[in-house]
Short mmCIF file of C-alpha atoms in Angstrom, two decimals:
data_model
loop_
_atom_site.label_atom_id
_atom_site.label_comp_id
_atom_site.label_asym_id
_atom_site.label_seq_id
_atom_site.Cartn_x
_atom_site.Cartn_y
_atom_site.Cartn_z
CA PHE T 1 55.32 -159.43 -0.92
CA LEU T 2 55.51 -162.86 0.52
CA ARG T 3 56.22 -165.03 -2.58
CA PHE T 4 58.86 -163.06 -2.85
CA SER T 5 59.97 -162.57 0.59
CA ILE T 6 60.24 -166.44 0.39
CA GLN T 7 62.13 -166.81 -2.55
CA ASN T 8 64.74 -163.71 -1.67
CA ASN T 9 65.33 -164.20 2.03
CA GLU T 10 68.68 -163.24 2.78
CA GLY T 11 68.06 -162.96 6.61
CA CYS T 12 68.31 -159.31 7.20
CA GLY T 13 64.31 -158.89 8.33
CA TRP T 14 61.97 -155.70 6.36
CA VAL T 15 62.15 -152.60 5.84
CA LEU T 16 58.70 -151.14 5.95
CA LYS T 17 58.35 -147.51 4.42
CA ALA T 18 55.59 -144.72 4.26
CA PRO T 19 53.90 -143.43 0.73
CA PHE T 20 54.71 -139.43 0.32
CA THR T 21 57.55 -139.29 2.42
CA THR T 22 61.69 -138.39 1.92
CA ASN T 23 64.80 -138.61 3.12
CA SER T 24 65.09 -142.26 4.69
CA GLU T 25 61.49 -140.14 7.47
CA HIS T 26 59.37 -142.87 8.26
CA VAL T 27 61.19 -145.81 7.54
CA ARG T 28 61.60 -149.35 10.21
CA PHE T 29 64.03 -152.15 10.11
CA PRO T 30 62.57 -154.75 11.92
CA LYS T 31 64.34 -158.01 12.01
CA SER T 32 61.66 -160.52 12.86
CA PHE T 33 58.73 -161.30 12.15
CA ASP T 34 56.47 -160.01 15.95
CA ALA T 35 59.65 -157.57 15.36
CA LEU T 36 57.15 -156.87 11.78
CA MET T 37 53.27 -157.06 13.49
CA GLU T 38 54.46 -154.69 15.82
CA CYS T 39 55.67 -151.79 13.18
CA LEU T 40 52.23 -152.45 11.23
CA MET T 41 50.46 -152.60 14.41
CA THR T 42 52.10 -148.98 15.78
CA CYS T 43 51.14 -147.86 11.65
CA SER T 44 47.84 -148.78 11.76
CA ARG T 45 46.51 -146.97 14.71
CA ASP T 46 47.60 -144.05 12.61
CA GLN T 47 46.01 -144.30 10.02
CA SER T 48 44.96 -140.35 9.21
CA ARG T 49 49.34 -140.03 8.37
CA PHE T 50 49.43 -142.24 6.62
CA PRO T 51 46.79 -144.77 4.06
CA TYR T 52 49.34 -147.71 3.82
CA VAL T 53 52.54 -149.47 4.40
CA ILE T 54 55.28 -150.38 2.06
CA ILE T 55 56.39 -153.45 2.86
CA GLN T 56 59.85 -155.31 1.31
CA PRO T 57 62.35 -157.45 2.51
CA CYS T 58 65.93 -156.32 3.17
CA LEU T 59 68.25 -157.44 0.83
CA TYR T 60 71.59 -157.59 1.99
CA ASN T 61 73.47 -155.45 -0.33
CA ARG T 62 71.57 -152.38 0.11
CA LYS T 63 72.90 -150.60 -2.72
CA GLU T 64 70.08 -148.76 -5.78
CA MET T 65 70.48 -148.39 -8.98
CA LYS T 66 68.30 -145.08 -9.61
CA VAL T 67 67.49 -145.51 -13.60
CA VAL T 68 65.86 -142.98 -15.47
CA CYS T 69 63.91 -143.59 -18.44
CA PHE T 70 62.51 -141.40 -20.80
CA GLY T 71 60.05 -142.47 -24.04
CA GLY T 72 60.41 -145.71 -22.88
CA LYS T 73 64.25 -146.47 -22.41
CA PRO T 74 67.09 -146.55 -19.88
CA LEU T 75 69.10 -143.40 -20.18
CA TYR T 76 70.93 -142.37 -17.45
CA VAL T 77 72.06 -144.35 -13.89
CA SER T 78 71.95 -142.65 -10.43
CA LYS T 79 73.79 -144.61 -8.09
CA SER T 80 72.23 -144.15 -4.77
CA SER T 81 74.54 -143.72 -1.08
CA ALA T 82 72.13 -146.97 0.28
CA LYS T 83 72.25 -146.71 3.89
CA ARG T 84 74.97 -149.06 5.33
CA SER T 85 74.37 -151.69 7.78
CA SER T 86 76.00 -154.36 10.85
CA ASP T 87 74.47 -156.93 8.49
CA GLY T 88 74.56 -156.11 4.78
CA THR T 89 77.10 -154.27 2.20
CA ASN T 90 76.78 -151.65 0.02
CA ARG T 91 78.71 -153.02 -3.57
CA SER T 92 77.71 -151.82 -6.76
CA ILE T 93 75.60 -153.68 -8.77
CA SER T 94 76.53 -152.29 -12.43
CA ASN T 95 79.50 -150.89 -14.32
CA GLU T 96 79.54 -149.09 -17.28
CA PRO T 97 78.10 -149.15 -19.60
CA HIS T 98 74.66 -150.19 -17.78
CA GLY T 99 73.66 -152.95 -21.29
CA LYS T 100 72.63 -155.77 -19.06
CA LEU T 101 71.38 -153.20 -16.46
CA PHE T 102 69.58 -151.03 -19.81
CA GLU T 103 68.04 -154.21 -20.47
CA PHE T 104 66.83 -155.34 -17.07
CA VAL T 105 65.19 -152.27 -16.54
CA GLU T 106 63.67 -152.72 -20.02
CA ASN T 107 62.15 -156.35 -20.23
CA ALA T 108 61.01 -154.97 -16.03
CA MET T 109 58.85 -151.74 -18.15
CA GLN T 110 57.36 -153.75 -20.55
CA CYS T 111 56.57 -156.81 -17.92
CA TYR T 112 54.71 -153.93 -16.08
CA LEU T 113 53.00 -152.79 -18.98
CA THR T 114 51.50 -156.33 -19.81
CA HIS T 115 50.51 -156.26 -16.25
CA CYS T 116 49.05 -152.79 -16.33
CA PRO T 117 48.81 -151.81 -20.15
CA TYR T 118 47.01 -148.03 -18.66
CA ALA T 119 50.75 -147.56 -17.26
CA ILE T 120 51.87 -143.92 -18.22
CA LEU T 121 55.65 -145.15 -19.00
CA ASP T 122 56.33 -142.65 -22.03
CA GLY T 123 57.52 -139.61 -19.88
CA LEU T 124 59.93 -139.34 -16.92
CA PHE T 125 59.91 -142.19 -15.49
CA ARG T 126 62.45 -144.33 -12.69
CA VAL T 127 63.63 -147.90 -12.15
CA ASP T 128 65.12 -148.43 -8.64
CA VAL T 129 66.37 -151.67 -9.22
CA MET T 130 68.83 -153.55 -5.88
CA GLN T 131 70.37 -157.65 -6.43
CA THR T 132 69.89 -160.30 -4.99
CA GLU T 133 72.70 -161.83 -2.96
CA ASP T 134 72.36 -164.65 -6.27
CA LYS T 135 73.13 -161.63 -8.48
CA GLU T 136 69.59 -161.50 -9.77
CA TYR T 137 68.57 -158.11 -10.48
CA VAL T 138 65.44 -157.01 -7.94
CA VAL T 139 62.50 -153.75 -9.17
CA ASN T 140 62.58 -151.97 -6.09
CA GLU T 141 60.20 -149.71 -6.76
CA PHE T 142 58.94 -147.66 -10.58
CA GLU T 143 58.34 -143.40 -9.68
CA ARG T 144 57.84 -140.88 -11.92
CA PRO T 145 59.20 -138.20 -10.05
CA LEU T 146 57.12 -135.16 -11.39
CA ILE T 147 53.69 -137.05 -9.58
CA LYS T 148 55.79 -137.60 -6.98
CA SER T 149 56.60 -133.39 -6.75
CA MET T 150 53.17 -133.08 -7.56
CA LEU T 151 51.85 -135.20 -3.83
CA LEU T 152 54.27 -134.05 -1.43
CA GLY T 153 53.23 -130.37 -1.35
CA GLY T 154 52.46 -129.24 -4.61
CA ARG T 155 55.80 -127.78 -5.16
CA CYS T 156 53.98 -128.06 -9.14
CA SER T 157 51.00 -126.62 -7.74
CA HIS T 158 51.21 -123.85 -11.57
CA ILE T 159 51.24 -127.18 -13.77
CA SER T 160 47.42 -127.34 -14.80
#
């Protein structure tokens, strides 16, 4: 986190997200380091609700591309409706046919497997990608939708 924050400091603060929440529930956008520490202290007092928080630097371009993968290959791009802010923009980071974006996602998945060899990436999987001001793609999140659904209230409890 610190290395990425230093290398990609775009002056937009941070994003704090609680795990297992959706639709921007329990998301905070502290702009200063002091505000970040205050948010962390508030979260730490309520460990029964959230076992941890996710901290990410806020990028100037808030657009996120959600790349759906199957069998280890990117197949489809779903564009997010990222929030606009007073200190950011929301511009598209890739256009059809998404060749460079797909290549980046394949390389990111391979890197992930190199460092986490027991990760399961052969089924349905999603890679969320954002772009820095220098036009470099960065992975925002690797996500397995089925697992997330099972964790959020057991909606897939019929699966054994």
